[in-house]
Amino acid sequence: MMAKLWRLALVALLCFVCQVVSQNGNTQCDRRSCYPATGDLVIGRADQLTASSTCGMSGPEDYCIVSHLQDNPEECFVCDSTIPNLSHEPKNMISVFTGNKEKTWFQSQNTKEDVYLQLDLEAQFHFTHLVMTFRTFRPAGMIIERSWDYGRNWNVYRYYAADCKQTFPDIPDQPQQDVDDVVCTEDFSSVEPSSNGEVIFRALNPQIPVKDPYSEKVQNLLKLTNIRINFTKLHTLGDLVLDPTKPEARLKYYYAVYDLVIRGSCSCYGHAEQCLPLEGEREVPGMVYGQCNCAHNTEGKNCERCKADYNDRPWRPATAEDSNECRRCNCNGHAEECGLIPLCLPHLVMIVVVSVSAVYTILSAANDPNKDFQEPDACIPCNCDSVGGVSGGECEGRNDAESGLLAGRCICKTNVKDQGATSVSQDFGI
């Protein structure tokens, strides 16, 4: 009995420790980069996965299986989006790890050659690879492209073709020499197999050594907000022209995909090892969320900036050797933010910006020499005439014998001398 109680107590203690670690950040992030686990970016995003052509959307549509067209006419079917068992919408490609995958698939309209599938993400993600499994022949021509600015600009990852020189004559068809080379490959485009053929794409070619995985070039290859897969050419099995007078030819050519898996993680620049649902987003088992749980004093959806009071040095991505943690400002308690340009409270004149090893002075008030600068009321207003003084009565904000500065001395206009100023300007503006 006592042993059982001790085990329960130990479990409770471990749970408490795990909770504390979770709340205070995992030590894996303390001194180096850390990254969230990868998963399938399509899961939980059925509404964000679209197609330019889907069968049965405007009414029932007949189609046939190519291998049975001549021998077995009854191997023809109906696609109808209004009937669940006959519907073949893009969401059918999402892996749910249950049931028979061959009972659900996406299917385009008959004879449509230019068809695309597109996944629009709500945040920037870190993409690794994708896998597509086809129910029909794989496309004879295909382009994979992505955007990292929410669809404003698109860049091609890879061209695929059964015959690159014929389908994409202007695209190099040699192997990649560098990780960001855009080339055409004839892999994954042959007419065989007629079903269950795969297309696999990796953002980083494993056959090309990467000297610096943290370089801007490599990171730009991995980040995305949208990905689009363009099918550009059907395998027509000798029917070089889709003759509209032959309905049997029109029924057998279309794109059909069993599964689409797009692997990646939320993009946190090495500053988080966990991602959370965005505000108002529901939790879905297996979903890769888009809000980084930021460490290293960073913030933002992707940990893309330092916290307001941690701008003592510029933000940088974390690396394997250095977390590049954002450092707290050295502002003596007189600023709400800091950075390369001082952001002082309105009545203050001085802020140390150690990231550039310099002292910036804003001449709207002067440091009281009788008080420590860390005291809340250490700064006093300039006592300068608004007419004879520069900018409505500015003064020198610090003592510096080498530079000839004297805290509180008025900065006068030409031919005006600083006599202590009888007309006082209580100018606290910056």
mmCIF file of N, CA and C in Angstrom, residues 161-240:
data_model
loop_
_atom_site.group_PDB
_atom_site.id
_atom_site.type_symbol
_atom_site.label_atom_id
_atom_site.label_comp_id
_atom_site.label_asym_id
_atom_site.label_seq_id
_atom_site.Cartn_x
_atom_site.Cartn_y
_atom_site.Cartn_z
ATOM 1 N N ALA A 161 7.682 16.667 -65.523
ATOM 2 C CA ALA A 161 7.101 16.348 -66.833
ATOM 3 C C ALA A 161 7.567 14.975 -67.290
ATOM 4 N N ALA A 162 6.706 14.301 -68.038
ATOM 5 C CA ALA A 162 7.111 13.044 -68.669
ATOM 6 C C ALA A 162 8.158 13.312 -69.745
ATOM 7 N N ASP A 163 8.098 14.511 -70.348
ATOM 8 C CA ASP A 163 9.084 14.942 -71.339
ATOM 9 C C ASP A 163 9.367 16.420 -71.082
ATOM 10 N N CYS A 164 10.442 16.698 -70.344
ATOM 11 C CA CYS A 164 10.736 18.084 -69.940
ATOM 12 C C CYS A 164 10.983 18.989 -71.137
ATOM 13 N N LYS A 165 11.742 18.515 -72.121
ATOM 14 C CA LYS A 165 12.085 19.366 -73.267
ATOM 15 C C LYS A 165 10.843 19.774 -74.048
ATOM 16 N N GLN A 166 9.868 18.903 -74.123
ATOM 17 C CA GLN A 166 8.644 19.217 -74.861
ATOM 18 C C GLN A 166 7.679 20.056 -74.036
ATOM 19 N N THR A 167 7.529 19.711 -72.754
ATOM 20 C CA THR A 167 6.514 20.368 -71.922
ATOM 21 C C THR A 167 6.993 21.705 -71.377
ATOM 22 N N PHE A 168 8.253 21.762 -70.932
ATOM 23 C CA PHE A 168 8.813 23.005 -70.375
ATOM 24 C C PHE A 168 10.154 23.281 -71.062
ATOM 25 N N PRO A 169 10.141 23.694 -72.330
ATOM 26 C CA PRO A 169 11.391 23.832 -73.094
ATOM 27 C C PRO A 169 12.352 24.887 -72.559
ATOM 28 N N ASP A 170 11.871 25.857 -71.805
ATOM 29 C CA ASP A 170 12.737 26.933 -71.315
ATOM 30 C C ASP A 170 13.325 26.654 -69.933
ATOM 31 N N ILE A 171 13.008 25.501 -69.355
ATOM 32 C CA ILE A 171 13.465 25.180 -68.001
ATOM 33 C C ILE A 171 14.594 24.155 -68.065
ATOM 34 N N PRO A 172 15.710 24.390 -67.379
ATOM 35 C CA PRO A 172 16.805 23.405 -67.378
ATOM 36 C C PRO A 172 16.314 22.045 -66.890
ATOM 37 N N ASP A 173 16.760 20.993 -67.566
ATOM 38 C CA ASP A 173 16.335 19.654 -67.168
ATOM 39 C C ASP A 173 17.493 18.818 -66.620
ATOM 40 N N GLN A 174 18.562 19.501 -66.187
ATOM 41 C CA GLN A 174 19.665 18.789 -65.560
ATOM 42 C C GLN A 174 19.449 18.729 -64.049
ATOM 43 N N PRO A 175 20.177 17.874 -63.335
ATOM 44 C CA PRO A 175 20.035 17.797 -61.875
ATOM 45 C C PRO A 175 20.412 19.120 -61.210
ATOM 46 N N GLN A 176 19.847 19.366 -60.053
ATOM 47 C CA GLN A 176 20.184 20.566 -59.287
ATOM 48 C C GLN A 176 21.673 20.591 -58.942
ATOM 49 N N GLN A 177 22.274 21.769 -59.062
ATOM 50 C CA GLN A 177 23.648 21.969 -58.612
ATOM 51 C C GLN A 177 23.688 22.667 -57.264
ATOM 52 N N ASP A 178 22.667 23.480 -57.003
ATOM 53 C CA ASP A 178 22.538 24.172 -55.722
ATOM 54 C C ASP A 178 21.112 23.973 -55.219
ATOM 55 N N VAL A 179 20.914 24.184 -53.922
ATOM 56 C CA VAL A 179 19.617 23.853 -53.322
ATOM 57 C C VAL A 179 18.473 24.698 -53.861
ATOM 58 N N ASP A 180 18.775 25.903 -54.369
ATOM 59 C CA ASP A 180 17.699 26.769 -54.849
ATOM 60 C C ASP A 180 17.588 26.799 -56.374
ATOM 61 N N ASP A 181 18.271 25.895 -57.065
ATOM 62 C CA ASP A 181 18.115 25.804 -58.520
ATOM 63 C C ASP A 181 16.699 25.335 -58.862
ATOM 64 N N VAL A 182 16.083 25.996 -59.837
ATOM 65 C CA VAL A 182 14.755 25.595 -60.309
ATOM 66 C C VAL A 182 14.945 24.803 -61.598
ATOM 67 N N VAL A 183 14.590 23.527 -61.567
ATOM 68 C CA VAL A 183 14.820 22.646 -62.706
ATOM 69 C C VAL A 183 13.560 21.836 -63.001
ATOM 70 N N CYS A 184 13.583 21.157 -64.137
ATOM 71 C CA CYS A 184 12.524 20.210 -64.491
ATOM 72 C C CYS A 184 13.067 18.797 -64.326
ATOM 73 N N THR A 185 12.266 17.925 -63.761
ATOM 74 C CA THR A 185 12.639 16.528 -63.597
ATOM 75 C C THR A 185 11.573 15.633 -64.213
ATOM 76 N N GLU A 186 12.008 14.505 -64.742
ATOM 77 C CA GLU A 186 11.074 13.530 -65.301
ATOM 78 C C GLU A 186 10.725 12.437 -64.303
ATOM 79 N N ASP A 187 11.236 12.582 -63.075
ATOM 80 C CA ASP A 187 10.835 11.667 -62.007
ATOM 81 C C ASP A 187 9.356 11.883 -61.674
ATOM 82 N N PHE A 188 8.690 10.832 -61.300
ATOM 83 C CA PHE A 188 7.298 10.877 -60.815
ATOM 84 C C PHE A 188 6.286 11.317 -61.874
ATOM 85 N N SER A 189 6.622 11.202 -63.153
ATOM 86 C CA SER A 189 5.704 11.680 -64.195
ATOM 87 C C SER A 189 5.380 10.632 -65.249
ATOM 88 N N SER A 190 5.902 9.437 -65.134
ATOM 89 C CA SER A 190 5.652 8.417 -66.159
ATOM 90 C C SER A 190 4.217 7.910 -66.075
ATOM 91 N N VAL A 191 3.780 7.248 -67.130
ATOM 92 C CA VAL A 191 2.403 6.784 -67.213
ATOM 93 C C VAL A 191 2.140 5.610 -66.270
ATOM 94 N N GLU A 192 3.167 4.924 -65.874
ATOM 95 C CA GLU A 192 3.020 3.833 -64.914
ATOM 96 C C GLU A 192 3.544 4.274 -63.552
ATOM 97 N N PRO A 193 2.892 3.824 -62.465
ATOM 98 C CA PRO A 193 1.710 2.962 -62.426
ATOM 99 C C PRO A 193 0.435 3.743 -62.755
ATOM 100 N N SER A 194 -0.581 3.004 -63.147
ATOM 101 C CA SER A 194 -1.847 3.650 -63.503
ATOM 102 C C SER A 194 -2.640 4.072 -62.274
ATOM 103 N N SER A 195 -2.276 3.550 -61.092
ATOM 104 C CA SER A 195 -2.938 3.930 -59.836
ATOM 105 C C SER A 195 -1.951 3.776 -58.689
ATOM 106 N N ASN A 196 -2.141 4.581 -57.651
ATOM 107 C CA ASN A 196 -1.286 4.573 -56.458
ATOM 108 C C ASN A 196 0.142 5.038 -56.736
ATOM 109 N N GLY A 197 0.338 5.752 -57.826
ATOM 110 C CA GLY A 197 1.638 6.367 -58.066
ATOM 111 C C GLY A 197 1.829 7.576 -57.165
ATOM 112 N N GLU A 198 3.065 7.825 -56.755
ATOM 113 C CA GLU A 198 3.363 8.925 -55.835
ATOM 114 C C GLU A 198 4.166 10.027 -56.524
ATOM 115 N N VAL A 199 3.998 11.229 -56.009
ATOM 116 C CA VAL A 199 4.880 12.360 -56.306
ATOM 117 C C VAL A 199 5.438 12.838 -54.979
ATOM 118 N N ILE A 200 6.761 12.909 -54.896
ATOM 119 C CA ILE A 200 7.422 13.329 -53.659
ATOM 120 C C ILE A 200 8.286 14.543 -53.968
ATOM 121 N N PHE A 201 8.152 15.579 -53.159
ATOM 122 C CA PHE A 201 9.005 16.763 -53.301
ATOM 123 C C PHE A 201 9.572 17.141 -51.948
ATOM 124 N N ARG A 202 10.879 17.392 -51.903
ATOM 125 C CA ARG A 202 11.557 17.862 -50.694
ATOM 126 C C ARG A 202 12.085 19.269 -50.940
ATOM 127 N N ALA A 203 11.839 20.156 -49.987
ATOM 128 C CA ALA A 203 12.297 21.541 -50.145
ATOM 129 C C ALA A 203 13.813 21.613 -50.249
ATOM 130 N N LEU A 204 14.506 20.751 -49.519
ATOM 131 C CA LEU A 204 15.965 20.668 -49.590
ATOM 132 C C LEU A 204 16.350 19.313 -50.163
ATOM 133 N N ASN A 205 17.055 19.340 -51.275
ATOM 134 C CA ASN A 205 17.500 18.104 -51.913
ATOM 135 C C ASN A 205 18.510 17.399 -51.010
ATOM 136 N N PRO A 206 18.208 16.185 -50.524
ATOM 137 C CA PRO A 206 19.127 15.505 -49.604
ATOM 138 C C PRO A 206 20.456 15.131 -50.241
ATOM 139 N N GLN A 207 20.547 15.184 -51.568
ATOM 140 C CA GLN A 207 21.785 14.836 -52.251
ATOM 141 C C GLN A 207 22.742 16.017 -52.382
ATOM 142 N N ILE A 208 22.294 17.200 -51.985
ATOM 143 C CA ILE A 208 23.149 18.391 -52.062
ATOM 144 C C ILE A 208 23.548 18.805 -50.650
ATOM 145 N N PRO A 209 24.839 18.798 -50.317
ATOM 146 C CA PRO A 209 25.270 19.210 -48.972
ATOM 147 C C PRO A 209 24.921 20.676 -48.709
ATOM 148 N N VAL A 210 24.467 20.951 -47.502
ATOM 149 C CA VAL A 210 24.136 22.317 -47.094
ATOM 150 C C VAL A 210 25.169 22.769 -46.071
ATOM 151 N N LYS A 211 25.986 23.751 -46.452
ATOM 152 C CA LYS A 211 27.047 24.210 -45.564
ATOM 153 C C LYS A 211 26.489 24.967 -44.364
ATOM 154 N N ASP A 212 25.524 25.834 -44.619
ATOM 155 C CA ASP A 212 24.955 26.651 -43.543
ATOM 156 C C ASP A 212 23.433 26.562 -43.590
ATOM 157 N N PRO A 213 22.832 25.692 -42.775
ATOM 158 C CA PRO A 213 21.364 25.558 -42.797
ATOM 159 C C PRO A 213 20.633 26.790 -42.293
ATOM 160 N N TYR A 214 21.372 27.741 -41.667
ATOM 161 C CA TYR A 214 20.742 28.949 -41.133
ATOM 162 C C TYR A 214 20.903 30.140 -42.075
ATOM 163 N N SER A 215 21.478 29.914 -43.256
ATOM 164 C CA SER A 215 21.661 31.008 -44.208
ATOM 165 C C SER A 215 20.313 31.503 -44.719
ATOM 166 N N GLU A 216 20.304 32.743 -45.173
ATOM 167 C CA GLU A 216 19.058 33.341 -45.668
ATOM 168 C C GLU A 216 18.529 32.572 -46.874
ATOM 169 N N LYS A 217 19.432 32.104 -47.732
ATOM 170 C CA LYS A 217 19.006 31.361 -48.918
ATOM 171 C C LYS A 217 18.264 30.085 -48.541
ATOM 172 N N VAL A 218 18.795 29.359 -47.585
ATOM 173 C CA VAL A 218 18.160 28.108 -47.161
ATOM 174 C C VAL A 218 16.848 28.389 -46.441
ATOM 175 N N GLN A 219 16.848 29.374 -45.552
ATOM 176 C CA GLN A 219 15.631 29.684 -44.805
ATOM 177 C C GLN A 219 14.509 30.148 -45.729
ATOM 178 N N ASN A 220 14.857 30.880 -46.785
ATOM 179 C CA ASN A 220 13.838 31.332 -47.735
ATOM 180 C C ASN A 220 13.218 30.170 -48.505
ATOM 181 N N LEU A 221 13.973 29.094 -48.682
ATOM 182 C CA LEU A 221 13.426 27.917 -49.354
ATOM 183 C C LEU A 221 12.384 27.208 -48.500
ATOM 184 N N LEU A 222 12.510 27.331 -47.192
ATOM 185 C CA LEU A 222 11.669 26.562 -46.281
ATOM 186 C C LEU A 222 10.412 27.301 -45.838
ATOM 187 N N LYS A 223 10.436 28.624 -45.836
ATOM 188 C CA LYS A 223 9.286 29.348 -45.297
ATOM 189 C C LYS A 223 8.195 29.500 -46.351
ATOM 190 N N LEU A 224 6.955 29.351 -45.917
ATOM 191 C CA LEU A 224 5.834 29.531 -46.835
ATOM 192 C C LEU A 224 4.564 29.893 -46.081
ATOM 193 N N THR A 225 3.682 30.576 -46.794
ATOM 194 C CA THR A 225 2.329 30.859 -46.300
ATOM 195 C C THR A 225 1.283 30.225 -47.212
ATOM 196 N N ASN A 226 1.682 29.907 -48.439
ATOM 197 C CA ASN A 226 0.778 29.286 -49.418
ATOM 198 C C ASN A 226 1.585 28.312 -50.264
ATOM 199 N N ILE A 227 0.964 27.235 -50.669
ATOM 200 C CA ILE A 227 1.602 26.308 -51.606
ATOM 201 C C ILE A 227 0.572 25.905 -52.655
ATOM 202 N N ARG A 228 1.018 25.854 -53.912
ATOM 203 C CA ARG A 228 0.108 25.566 -55.022
ATOM 204 C C ARG A 228 0.725 24.484 -55.913
ATOM 205 N N ILE A 229 -0.090 23.495 -56.239
ATOM 206 C CA ILE A 229 0.335 22.395 -57.105
ATOM 207 C C ILE A 229 -0.467 22.492 -58.391
ATOM 208 N N ASN A 230 0.206 22.805 -59.483
ATOM 209 C CA ASN A 230 -0.445 23.014 -60.777
ATOM 210 C C ASN A 230 -0.298 21.768 -61.647
ATOM 211 N N PHE A 231 -1.417 21.152 -61.988
ATOM 212 C CA PHE A 231 -1.418 20.084 -62.980
ATOM 213 C C PHE A 231 -1.596 20.745 -64.346
ATOM 214 N N THR A 232 -0.665 20.501 -65.260
ATOM 215 C CA THR A 232 -0.695 21.218 -66.541
ATOM 216 C C THR A 232 -0.924 20.329 -67.754
ATOM 217 N N LYS A 233 -0.776 19.003 -67.580
ATOM 218 C CA LYS A 233 -0.915 18.131 -68.747
ATOM 219 C C LYS A 233 -1.358 16.738 -68.320
ATOM 220 N N LEU A 234 -2.366 16.207 -69.010
ATOM 221 C CA LEU A 234 -2.870 14.856 -68.756
ATOM 222 C C LEU A 234 -2.139 13.823 -69.615
ATOM 223 N N HIS A 235 -1.972 12.637 -69.084
ATOM 224 C CA HIS A 235 -1.585 11.500 -69.916
ATOM 225 C C HIS A 235 -2.826 11.063 -70.700
ATOM 226 N N THR A 236 -2.736 11.042 -72.029
ATOM 227 C CA THR A 236 -3.920 10.734 -72.843
ATOM 228 C C THR A 236 -3.837 9.397 -73.569
ATOM 229 N N LEU A 237 -2.800 8.612 -73.339
ATOM 230 C CA LEU A 237 -2.723 7.237 -73.849
ATOM 231 C C LEU A 237 -2.969 7.137 -75.349
ATOM 232 N N GLY A 238 -2.322 8.021 -76.093
ATOM 233 C CA GLY A 238 -2.444 7.946 -77.553
ATOM 234 C C GLY A 238 -3.528 8.822 -78.127
ATOM 235 N N ASP A 239 -4.471 9.274 -77.326
ATOM 236 C CA ASP A 239 -5.489 10.211 -77.819
ATOM 237 C C ASP A 239 -4.861 11.605 -77.824
ATOM 238 N N LEU A 240 -4.110 11.934 -78.879
ATOM 239 C CA LEU A 240 -3.337 13.169 -78.888
ATOM 240 C C LEU A 240 -4.231 14.395 -78.810
#
